[in-house]
Amino acid sequence: MRWSKGGSEGERGYHHGNLKEALVRAALALIAEKGPAGFTFADAARWAGVSPAAPYRHYRDREELLADVARRGFEQFEQRLVQAWNDGKPDPRTAFERLGKAYLAFARAEPAFYSAMFEAGIPSNATPELRAAGDRAFAVVRNACEALAALLPQGKRPPALMMALHIWALSHGIASLFARGDGAQRSLPMSPEDLLEAGVLVYLSGLGLHGS
């Protein structure tokens, strides 16, 4: 989602009486401009074109607003991961490569959501909805790791949870450092996708998944 900066703050924000959606748009725009810690609840109200008291109709405070933004981000993230994994078709290894590319693509296309999800300092269990959305996104990676582990003999299969945590950490590190869609992106002498593919190849080879 990208928000236009044209027009007055009220024109940018509060449309059709939907205050909650206007506040989410405001938060995303302000995150893009100032980072997740760079604005106040009053700033979000001002951007949305409403009074400072209006946001309290829907959110207890700024942290609850950010938690809702993060929850929405994880829901979009999950959808992209599910689509990329596609039930492991045509084979788990190929689908796993798509999964990694989808992770990086989300960080590149939705930096404000990504920042709210991972950099806003909001606890993952701030709300039950946020916790559930994050768990569902992680479950896609874990299920993919279970499918890959199943390619190995029964006695040589690593724990899928351990694999998922390693792959999540590797993907997140590369996405955060090199695949950002904002000014925080660092230069790299190769594409982030190539770096992630090489890292995953080394990791899976170490587990005995040699081109499976």
Coordinates of C-alpha atoms in Angstrom, one line a residue:
M1 CA 0.0 0.0 0.0
R2 CA 1.2 3.4 -0.9
W3 CA -0.4 6.6 0.3
S4 CA -0.4 9.9 -1.7
K5 CA 1.0 13.0 -0.1
G6 CA -1.1 15.2 -2.3
G7 CA -3.7 17.6 -0.8
S8 CA -4.3 18.7 2.8
E9 CA -3.8 16.4 5.8
G10 CA -7.6 16.0 6.0
E11 CA -7.9 15.1 2.3
R12 CA -5.1 12.6 2.7
G13 CA -6.6 10.9 5.7
Y14 CA -10.2 10.9 6.8
H15 CA -12.5 9.7 4.0
H16 CA -16.0 8.3 4.0
G17 CA -16.3 8.4 7.8
N18 CA -14.0 5.5 8.3
L19 CA -11.8 6.9 11.1
K20 CA -10.0 3.6 11.9
E21 CA -8.8 3.1 8.3
A22 CA -7.7 6.7 8.1
L23 CA -5.6 6.3 11.3
V24 CA -4.0 3.2 9.8
R25 CA -3.2 5.1 6.6
A26 CA -1.8 7.9 8.8
A27 CA 0.4 5.6 10.7
L28 CA 1.8 4.0 7.6
A29 CA 2.5 7.4 6.0
L30 CA 4.2 8.6 9.2
I31 CA 6.3 5.5 9.6
A32 CA 7.5 6.0 6.0
E33 CA 8.4 9.6 6.7
K34 CA 9.7 9.4 10.2
G35 CA 10.1 5.8 11.3
P36 CA 7.9 3.9 13.8
A37 CA 9.2 5.9 16.8
G38 CA 9.1 9.3 15.1
F39 CA 5.5 10.3 15.5
T40 CA 2.9 10.7 18.2
F41 CA -0.7 9.7 18.5
A42 CA -1.6 13.4 18.0
D43 CA 0.5 13.4 14.8
A44 CA -1.6 10.5 13.5
A45 CA -4.8 12.4 14.3
R46 CA -3.5 15.5 12.6
W47 CA -2.5 13.6 9.5
A48 CA -6.0 12.0 9.4
G49 CA -7.6 15.4 9.8
V50 CA -9.4 14.7 13.0
S51 CA -9.2 16.1 16.6
P52 CA -6.6 14.7 19.0
A53 CA -9.3 13.0 21.0
A54 CA -10.9 11.2 18.0
P55 CA -8.4 8.3 17.7
Y56 CA -9.4 7.1 21.2
R57 CA -12.7 5.9 19.8
H58 CA -10.8 3.0 18.2
Y59 CA -7.3 2.8 19.9
R60 CA -6.2 3.0 23.5
D61 CA -2.9 4.7 22.5
R62 CA -0.3 4.9 19.9
E63 CA 1.0 1.4 20.7
E64 CA -2.3 -0.2 20.1
L65 CA -2.5 1.6 16.7
L66 CA 0.9 0.3 15.8
A67 CA -0.1 -3.2 16.9
D68 CA -3.1 -3.0 14.5
V69 CA -0.8 -1.9 11.7
A70 CA 1.6 -4.7 12.5
R71 CA -1.3 -7.2 12.6
R72 CA -2.4 -6.1 9.1
G73 CA 1.1 -6.3 7.9
F74 CA 1.5 -9.9 9.1
E75 CA -1.8 -10.8 7.4
Q76 CA -0.6 -9.5 4.1
F77 CA 2.8 -11.2 4.7
E78 CA 1.1 -14.5 5.4
Q79 CA -0.9 -14.3 2.2
R80 CA 2.2 -13.7 0.1
L81 CA 4.1 -16.5 1.7
V82 CA 1.2 -18.9 1.2
Q83 CA 0.9 -17.9 -2.4
A84 CA 4.7 -18.4 -2.9
W85 CA 4.8 -21.8 -1.2
N86 CA 1.7 -23.0 -3.1
D87 CA 1.5 -26.2 -1.1
G88 CA 5.1 -27.1 -2.1
K89 CA 4.4 -27.4 -5.8
P90 CA 5.9 -28.5 -8.1
D91 CA 8.4 -29.7 -5.5
P92 CA 9.4 -28.6 -2.0
R93 CA 12.9 -27.3 -3.0
T94 CA 11.5 -25.1 -5.8
A95 CA 8.7 -23.8 -3.7
F96 CA 11.1 -23.1 -0.8
E97 CA 13.1 -20.8 -3.1
R98 CA 10.0 -18.9 -4.0
L99 CA 9.2 -18.5 -0.4
G100 CA 12.5 -16.8 0.3
K101 CA 12.0 -14.4 -2.7
A102 CA 8.5 -13.6 -1.4
Y103 CA 10.0 -12.7 2.0
L104 CA 12.4 -10.2 0.4
A105 CA 9.8 -8.9 -2.0
F106 CA 7.5 -8.0 0.9
A107 CA 10.2 -6.1 2.7
R108 CA 11.0 -4.2 -0.5
A109 CA 7.4 -3.4 -1.4
E110 CA 5.9 -2.7 2.0
P111 CA 8.7 -1.1 4.1
A112 CA 6.2 0.7 6.4
F113 CA 4.3 -2.4 7.2
Y114 CA 7.6 -4.3 7.6
S115 CA 8.9 -1.6 10.0
A116 CA 5.7 -1.8 12.1
M117 CA 5.9 -5.6 12.3
F118 CA 9.6 -5.9 13.3
E119 CA 11.0 -2.5 14.3
A120 CA 8.3 -0.6 16.2
G121 CA 9.1 -2.2 19.6
I122 CA 5.6 -3.6 19.8
P123 CA 5.6 -7.0 21.7
S124 CA 4.5 -9.9 19.4
N125 CA 1.7 -10.7 21.9
A126 CA 0.6 -7.0 22.4
T127 CA -2.9 -8.2 21.2
P128 CA -4.3 -11.7 20.6
E129 CA -4.9 -10.7 17.0
L130 CA -1.3 -9.6 16.4
R131 CA 0.1 -12.8 18.0
A132 CA -2.2 -15.0 15.9
A133 CA -1.3 -13.2 12.7
G134 CA 2.4 -13.5 13.4
D135 CA 2.0 -17.2 14.3
R136 CA 0.2 -17.9 11.1
A137 CA 2.9 -16.2 9.0
F138 CA 5.6 -18.2 10.8
A139 CA 3.6 -21.4 10.4
V140 CA 4.0 -21.1 6.6
V141 CA 7.8 -21.2 7.0
R142 CA 7.6 -24.1 9.5
N143 CA 5.3 -26.1 7.3
A144 CA 7.7 -25.6 4.4
C145 CA 10.6 -26.8 6.6
E146 CA 8.6 -29.9 7.5
A147 CA 8.2 -30.7 3.9
L148 CA 11.9 -30.3 3.2
A149 CA 12.9 -32.3 6.3
A150 CA 10.6 -35.1 5.0
L151 CA 12.9 -35.6 2.1
L152 CA 15.6 -37.0 4.4
P153 CA 15.5 -40.5 5.9
Q154 CA 13.5 -40.7 9.1
G155 CA 16.5 -40.8 11.5
K156 CA 18.2 -37.9 9.9
R157 CA 15.5 -35.3 9.9
P158 CA 16.2 -32.1 11.8
P159 CA 13.5 -30.5 13.9
A160 CA 11.3 -28.5 11.6
L161 CA 11.0 -25.7 14.3
M162 CA 14.8 -25.4 14.4
M163 CA 15.0 -25.2 10.7
A164 CA 12.2 -22.6 10.5
L165 CA 13.9 -20.4 13.1
H166 CA 17.2 -20.6 11.2
I167 CA 15.6 -19.8 7.9
W168 CA 13.5 -17.0 9.4
A169 CA 16.5 -15.4 10.9
L170 CA 18.6 -15.7 7.7
S171 CA 15.7 -14.3 5.6
H172 CA 15.0 -11.5 8.0
G173 CA 18.6 -10.4 8.3
I174 CA 19.1 -10.2 4.6
A175 CA 15.7 -8.4 4.1
S176 CA 16.4 -5.9 6.9
L177 CA 19.9 -5.1 5.7
F178 CA 19.7 -5.3 1.9
A179 CA 16.2 -5.6 0.6
R180 CA 14.5 -2.6 2.2
G181 CA 12.2 -0.5 0.1
D182 CA 13.3 2.6 2.0
G183 CA 16.5 4.6 2.8
A184 CA 17.7 2.0 5.3
Q185 CA 18.8 -0.4 2.6
R186 CA 22.5 -1.1 2.4
S187 CA 24.5 -1.7 -0.8
L188 CA 25.4 -5.2 -1.8
P189 CA 27.6 -6.5 -4.6
M190 CA 24.9 -9.0 -5.6
S191 CA 21.1 -9.1 -5.4
P192 CA 19.5 -9.9 -2.0
E193 CA 17.8 -12.8 -3.7
D194 CA 21.1 -14.3 -4.8
L195 CA 22.6 -13.8 -1.3
L196 CA 19.6 -15.5 0.3
E197 CA 19.6 -18.4 -2.2
A198 CA 23.3 -19.0 -1.5
G199 CA 22.8 -18.9 2.2
V200 CA 19.9 -21.3 2.1
L201 CA 21.8 -23.6 -0.2
V202 CA 24.7 -23.8 2.2
Y203 CA 22.3 -24.3 5.1
L204 CA 20.3 -27.1 3.4
S205 CA 23.5 -28.8 2.2
G206 CA 24.7 -28.9 5.7
L207 CA 21.6 -30.8 6.7
G208 CA 22.1 -33.3 3.9
L209 CA 19.6 -31.8 1.5
H210 CA 21.9 -31.7 -1.6
G211 CA 19.7 -30.5 -4.4
S212 CA 16.7 -32.5 -3.3

